[in-house]
Amino acid sequence: MKNAVKAYVHAIDSTSRATGKLVMFMVFGMMGILLYESISRTIFNKPHIWAVEFSQFVMAAYYTLGGAYSYLIEGQVRMDIFYHKWSPKRKATMDVITFSILAFYLVILLHGAYKGITYAIEYKQVSYSAWSPVLYPIKIIMTIGIVMMMLQAIAEFFKDLARARGEDIPKEEIEVEESK
Amino acid sequence: MNFELVAVLMFASMLAMLLTGRHIFAVIGGVASAFALILWGKGGAGLAFHASFNLLNWYPLLTLPMFIYMGYMFSKSGIADDLYTMFHVWMGPINGGLAIGTIGLMSIIAAMNGLSVAGMAIGATLALPEMLKRKYDKIMLTGVIQAGSSLGIMIPPSVVLVLYGMIARQPIGRLWLAGVFPGLMLAGLFILYILGRCLIQPHLGPALSKEERRIPLKKKLLLLRSGIVPLFIIFMMSGLFFLGITSLVEASAVGATVTTLAAVFNKRLTRKGMVEVLRDTLSVSCMFMWVILAALAFGAIFDGLGAVHAIKGLFLEYGFGPWGIIIMMQLSYLLMGTFLDDTAMLIIVAPLYVPLVIELGFDPIWYGVLYTITCQIAYLTPPFGYNLFLMRAMSPKEITLSDIYRSIVPFVIVMVIGLVVVMMFPKIALWLPSLYYGK
């Protein structure tokens, strides 16, 4: 790999990894809100109109922002009936070719996201609920997640390109440091 | 373009691209986006994002990350180890007893979790090595673990029934209760199969040796205590939900919290283990969610084409009666389930079938149970099934891929029998919800 490409891949990998390690704690956020709500509602008889919807926003942030990390650690599932039998080089070559469909999907998603955000801001779009929060912040967060997924997909594309040419680049090890 | 042609083209191009090994979410989303552009031009460009944003209307989906977290936490908590020891000691003395105990263990795990992953992880790491050590037939026990873990989506809580409930607009509580007896019945059928098989061929599951059986009764009785924690978790989660105290999503959060506490009290939870649970939860949640996002876009196209009417026309045109249609639907699920991701299949196909099922006068709750059994079968059958990935990743080296493939055959047959029984006797599913909630 060229140095500039190497730097790009390194930068994106570490960004996705850092984001993933932060985002994974959001599951406690969802749990906390829902638990707080169930106690507040059942024991103190004080329901909150924002609880479920807000935890949904946390969930949307959770899986969109975590997407790039899951992609990096091979968490996304493939139908590998043939794929798992291939050599690493063959796998990489195929991934280079089929990168186009992923890129196409992400571009379309981004295009829609851009339109969705401008619409949400222009018309001050709110959700149909008693709480009726404005929707553009969550749309922006989701869009950031899609952009990160795109950057990660490009990084993986570079890695596969190098592997297809015979360079030996290991897949991201799924390992946890004791310190974290 | 007419619907049939578009549908065939979409499925064919999806299948072709799935075979390349590209990630499933990318293939489904890419095909959907491409067809949206072809069919509706510029107007279709926003469809993919719009469909994924609609996911926010589905608040019960909050249970998904909760149950995934709970499953991983559960397998780290040590609760399963104690349970396994209990079944080991109590069931070990009979032929095939450890396999039967494993089905029992899986049923209890299924009552604490809405997915199959936890059961599979515990089965492959805990029960499998023990049974191999005791000379159980490796093909039979590989099947036992896969079939047993599939109970996770039938016995409440169940994420599949949550998804179905959202699509069919049916109350989740009723669906979950409807899953109780069919789930137990399937577990019973598995046990019958194991008993029968080991009666004819005792070498497949030898009973524990005399030395191993010599355990004082007092100790044996004390082992039963390991059932207390699971009962407590089940009560806090499903119990409070069915009593109407907690809502669905709250119940899942309560379950996740209680499981975490149990792990802490068992002193099994290390910092490293915690980070692993969080990482795996994120990874699996993201996988499911991105597949669901893409499948929603795929389904939105069918919706835009008026596919519900087309499907109805298609079925009626060929002159199937109501039962013929139900059987055709189940067959088509089974066929698609072998190639397609189960979650994606549910989201794409269920919205097309459910309105027709209701129109034909069938009970949508009952149909949800049928659907879930079909999902269980689809989950087992190659070439595509999550169990294949999991089993290959988790099981010991001596279990080969062909062992995994071969092991499921008898269990799939048993499950098809179960499916037919529930079709013929809808009461098995519907009795409990109508008893509890009234007609």
Short mmCIF file of C-alpha atoms in Angstrom, two decimals, chain B residues 135-369:
data_model
loop_
_atom_site.label_atom_id
_atom_site.label_comp_id
_atom_site.label_asym_id
_atom_site.label_seq_id
_atom_site.Cartn_x
_atom_site.Cartn_y
_atom_site.Cartn_z
CA LYS B 135 -18.79 -40.76 24.45
CA TYR B 136 -22.07 -39.38 23.23
CA ASP B 137 -22.52 -39.58 19.49
CA LYS B 138 -21.16 -36.30 18.16
CA ILE B 139 -23.66 -35.98 15.36
CA MET B 140 -26.63 -36.45 17.65
CA LEU B 141 -25.45 -33.97 20.23
CA THR B 142 -24.53 -31.37 17.62
CA GLY B 143 -28.14 -31.59 16.50
CA VAL B 144 -29.38 -31.46 20.08
CA ILE B 145 -27.62 -28.16 20.68
CA GLN B 146 -28.79 -26.54 17.48
CA ALA B 147 -32.38 -27.69 17.82
CA GLY B 148 -32.43 -26.88 21.53
CA SER B 149 -31.09 -23.38 21.07
CA SER B 150 -33.71 -22.68 18.42
CA LEU B 151 -36.30 -22.85 21.20
CA GLY B 152 -34.97 -19.43 22.21
CA ILE B 153 -37.18 -17.69 19.67
CA MET B 154 -40.32 -19.65 20.57
CA ILE B 155 -40.54 -19.78 24.35
CA PRO B 156 -41.24 -16.26 25.63
CA PRO B 157 -39.61 -13.80 25.56
CA SER B 158 -39.06 -13.93 21.82
CA VAL B 159 -37.58 -11.29 19.56
CA VAL B 160 -39.00 -12.98 16.47
CA LEU B 161 -42.50 -12.68 17.89
CA VAL B 162 -41.79 -9.03 18.74
CA LEU B 163 -40.85 -8.39 15.10
CA TYR B 164 -43.88 -10.33 13.92
CA GLY B 165 -46.11 -8.42 16.32
CA MET B 166 -44.88 -5.10 14.94
CA ILE B 167 -45.47 -6.16 11.36
CA ALA B 168 -48.84 -7.83 11.97
CA ARG B 169 -49.92 -5.19 14.52
CA GLN B 170 -50.74 -7.81 17.14
CA PRO B 171 -50.24 -7.52 20.91
CA ILE B 172 -46.88 -8.96 21.94
CA GLY B 173 -48.21 -10.33 25.24
CA ARG B 174 -50.68 -12.59 23.45
CA LEU B 175 -48.06 -13.73 20.98
CA TRP B 176 -45.61 -14.58 23.73
CA LEU B 177 -48.18 -16.59 25.66
CA ALA B 178 -49.16 -18.35 22.45
CA GLY B 179 -45.55 -19.48 22.11
CA VAL B 180 -45.41 -21.21 25.51
CA PHE B 181 -47.08 -24.54 24.72
CA PRO B 182 -45.80 -24.96 21.16
CA GLY B 183 -42.32 -24.28 22.55
CA LEU B 184 -42.70 -26.81 25.33
CA MET B 185 -44.25 -29.26 22.90
CA LEU B 186 -41.25 -28.98 20.60
CA ALA B 187 -38.92 -29.49 23.57
CA GLY B 188 -41.00 -32.56 24.49
CA LEU B 189 -40.80 -33.92 20.95
CA PHE B 190 -37.02 -33.47 20.94
CA ILE B 191 -36.82 -35.38 24.22
CA LEU B 192 -39.05 -38.16 22.88
CA TYR B 193 -36.85 -38.45 19.84
CA ILE B 194 -33.69 -38.68 21.95
CA LEU B 195 -35.28 -41.24 24.30
CA GLY B 196 -36.49 -43.38 21.42
CA ARG B 197 -33.22 -43.18 19.55
CA CYS B 198 -31.17 -44.07 22.61
CA LEU B 199 -33.50 -46.94 23.43
CA ILE B 200 -32.79 -48.50 20.06
CA GLN B 201 -29.14 -47.47 19.89
CA PRO B 202 -27.88 -47.08 23.49
CA HIS B 203 -24.31 -46.45 22.31
CA LEU B 204 -25.36 -43.03 21.00
CA GLY B 205 -25.87 -41.74 24.51
CA PRO B 206 -24.40 -43.97 27.20
CA ALA B 207 -25.61 -43.49 30.76
CA LEU B 208 -23.15 -42.14 33.31
CA SER B 209 -20.88 -44.72 34.92
CA LYS B 210 -21.59 -46.08 38.41
CA GLU B 211 -18.81 -44.01 40.00
CA GLU B 212 -20.14 -40.84 38.49
CA ARG B 213 -23.63 -41.62 39.64
CA ARG B 214 -22.67 -42.11 43.26
CA ILE B 215 -23.80 -38.75 44.60
CA PRO B 216 -25.56 -38.49 47.97
CA LEU B 217 -29.22 -37.55 47.74
CA LYS B 218 -28.71 -34.50 49.91
CA LYS B 219 -26.19 -33.08 47.50
CA LYS B 220 -28.52 -33.89 44.64
CA LEU B 221 -31.35 -31.99 46.27
CA LEU B 222 -29.12 -29.03 47.03
CA LEU B 223 -28.32 -28.81 43.33
CA LEU B 224 -31.95 -27.97 42.66
CA ARG B 225 -31.23 -24.57 44.18
CA SER B 226 -29.59 -23.54 40.92
CA GLY B 227 -33.09 -23.22 39.52
CA ILE B 228 -33.94 -20.37 41.88
CA VAL B 229 -32.00 -17.64 40.10
CA PRO B 230 -33.51 -18.43 36.68
CA LEU B 231 -36.99 -18.47 38.18
CA PHE B 232 -36.31 -15.07 39.73
CA ILE B 233 -35.08 -13.65 36.41
CA ILE B 234 -38.10 -15.08 34.58
CA PHE B 235 -40.43 -13.57 37.15
CA MET B 236 -38.80 -10.15 37.07
CA MET B 237 -38.88 -10.01 33.30
CA SER B 238 -41.76 -12.00 31.83
CA GLY B 239 -43.72 -12.22 35.07
CA LEU B 240 -43.95 -8.49 35.65
CA PHE B 241 -44.71 -7.98 31.98
CA PHE B 242 -47.60 -10.44 31.92
CA LEU B 243 -48.93 -8.98 35.17
CA GLY B 244 -49.12 -5.70 33.30
CA ILE B 245 -46.70 -3.95 35.67
CA THR B 246 -43.90 -3.25 33.20
CA SER B 247 -44.27 -2.48 29.53
CA LEU B 248 -42.56 -4.63 26.92
CA VAL B 249 -39.44 -2.54 26.50
CA GLU B 250 -39.20 -1.90 30.22
CA ALA B 251 -39.41 -5.64 30.87
CA SER B 252 -36.43 -6.25 28.60
CA ALA B 253 -34.41 -3.58 30.43
CA VAL B 254 -35.38 -5.06 33.80
CA GLY B 255 -34.31 -8.50 32.55
CA ALA B 256 -30.96 -7.15 31.38
CA THR B 257 -30.37 -5.44 34.71
CA VAL B 258 -31.34 -8.45 36.82
CA THR B 259 -29.06 -10.71 34.77
CA THR B 260 -26.19 -8.30 35.27
CA LEU B 261 -26.83 -8.27 39.01
CA ALA B 262 -26.93 -12.06 39.08
CA ALA B 263 -23.56 -12.18 37.34
CA VAL B 264 -22.12 -9.70 39.83
CA PHE B 265 -23.43 -11.68 42.81
CA ASN B 266 -22.07 -14.89 41.34
CA LYS B 267 -18.70 -13.12 41.29
CA ARG B 268 -18.23 -14.22 37.69
CA LEU B 269 -18.09 -10.82 36.10
CA THR B 270 -14.61 -9.50 35.36
CA ARG B 271 -13.77 -6.20 33.75
CA LYS B 272 -12.57 -8.06 30.69
CA GLY B 273 -15.78 -10.10 30.54
CA MET B 274 -17.86 -6.96 30.80
CA VAL B 275 -16.07 -5.33 27.86
CA GLU B 276 -16.51 -8.51 25.84
CA VAL B 277 -20.23 -8.53 26.56
CA LEU B 278 -20.53 -4.88 25.52
CA ARG B 279 -18.49 -5.38 22.36
CA ASP B 280 -20.39 -8.48 21.26
CA THR B 281 -23.69 -6.80 22.03
CA LEU B 282 -22.75 -3.82 19.88
CA SER B 283 -21.48 -6.01 17.07
CA VAL B 284 -24.54 -8.29 16.94
CA SER B 285 -27.01 -5.43 17.43
CA CYS B 286 -25.41 -3.54 14.56
CA MET B 287 -25.51 -6.62 12.39
CA PHE B 288 -29.23 -7.14 12.98
CA MET B 289 -30.08 -3.47 12.69
CA TRP B 290 -28.26 -2.88 9.43
CA VAL B 291 -29.88 -5.98 7.95
CA ILE B 292 -33.28 -4.76 9.18
CA LEU B 293 -32.67 -1.29 7.71
CA ALA B 294 -31.87 -2.77 4.33
CA ALA B 295 -34.78 -5.21 4.47
CA LEU B 296 -37.15 -2.33 5.26
CA ALA B 297 -36.07 -0.60 2.07
CA PHE B 298 -36.57 -3.84 0.16
CA GLY B 299 -40.03 -4.26 1.66
CA ALA B 300 -40.92 -0.63 0.96
CA ILE B 301 -40.58 -1.30 -2.76
CA PHE B 302 -43.02 -4.19 -2.57
CA ASP B 303 -45.32 -1.95 -0.62
CA GLY B 304 -45.07 0.74 -3.28
CA LEU B 305 -45.94 -1.77 -5.97
CA GLY B 306 -49.07 -2.93 -4.20
CA ALA B 307 -47.63 -6.37 -3.64
CA VAL B 308 -50.26 -7.42 -1.12
CA HIS B 309 -52.90 -7.47 -3.85
CA ALA B 310 -50.58 -9.11 -6.31
CA ILE B 311 -49.76 -11.93 -3.88
CA LYS B 312 -53.42 -12.42 -3.13
CA GLY B 313 -54.20 -12.55 -6.82
CA LEU B 314 -51.39 -14.99 -7.38
CA PHE B 315 -52.60 -17.38 -4.71
CA LEU B 316 -56.27 -17.15 -5.70
CA GLU B 317 -55.51 -17.45 -9.39
CA TYR B 318 -54.10 -20.91 -8.86
CA GLY B 319 -57.20 -21.95 -7.00
CA PHE B 320 -55.75 -22.82 -3.62
CA GLY B 321 -58.23 -23.05 -0.80
CA PRO B 322 -57.51 -21.18 2.46
CA TRP B 323 -55.55 -24.13 3.85
CA GLY B 324 -53.75 -24.57 0.57
CA ILE B 325 -52.65 -20.95 0.79
CA ILE B 326 -51.40 -21.34 4.36
CA ILE B 327 -49.43 -24.44 3.39
CA MET B 328 -48.01 -22.71 0.32
CA MET B 329 -46.95 -19.78 2.49
CA GLN B 330 -45.15 -22.02 4.96
CA LEU B 331 -43.46 -23.90 2.14
CA SER B 332 -42.31 -20.65 0.56
CA TYR B 333 -40.91 -19.53 3.92
CA LEU B 334 -39.06 -22.80 4.32
CA LEU B 335 -37.64 -22.52 0.84
CA MET B 336 -36.59 -18.90 1.25
CA GLY B 337 -35.35 -19.54 4.75
CA THR B 338 -32.70 -21.90 3.53
CA PHE B 339 -31.15 -19.15 1.42
CA LEU B 340 -32.14 -15.94 3.11
CA ASP B 341 -31.38 -14.33 6.38
CA ASP B 342 -34.32 -15.10 8.70
CA THR B 343 -34.70 -11.55 9.96
CA ALA B 344 -34.66 -10.12 6.47
CA MET B 345 -37.18 -12.72 5.34
CA LEU B 346 -39.56 -11.80 8.13
CA ILE B 347 -39.44 -8.12 7.28
CA ILE B 348 -39.77 -8.59 3.55
CA VAL B 349 -42.35 -11.35 3.35
CA ALA B 350 -44.51 -11.15 6.48
CA PRO B 351 -46.12 -7.79 5.55
CA LEU B 352 -47.28 -9.43 2.31
CA TYR B 353 -48.72 -12.54 3.90
CA VAL B 354 -50.28 -11.35 7.14
CA PRO B 355 -53.12 -9.25 5.63
CA LEU B 356 -54.09 -12.21 3.48
CA VAL B 357 -54.01 -14.57 6.46
CA ILE B 358 -56.35 -12.29 8.37
CA GLU B 359 -58.63 -11.90 5.37
CA LEU B 360 -58.90 -15.66 5.02
CA GLY B 361 -60.25 -15.77 8.55
CA PHE B 362 -57.25 -17.29 10.31
CA ASP B 363 -56.07 -16.09 13.68
CA PRO B 364 -52.99 -13.83 13.25
CA ILE B 365 -51.71 -14.91 16.70
CA TRP B 366 -51.78 -18.55 15.66
CA TYR B 367 -50.12 -17.66 12.39
CA GLY B 368 -47.36 -15.90 14.32
CA VAL B 369 -46.61 -19.16 16.10
#
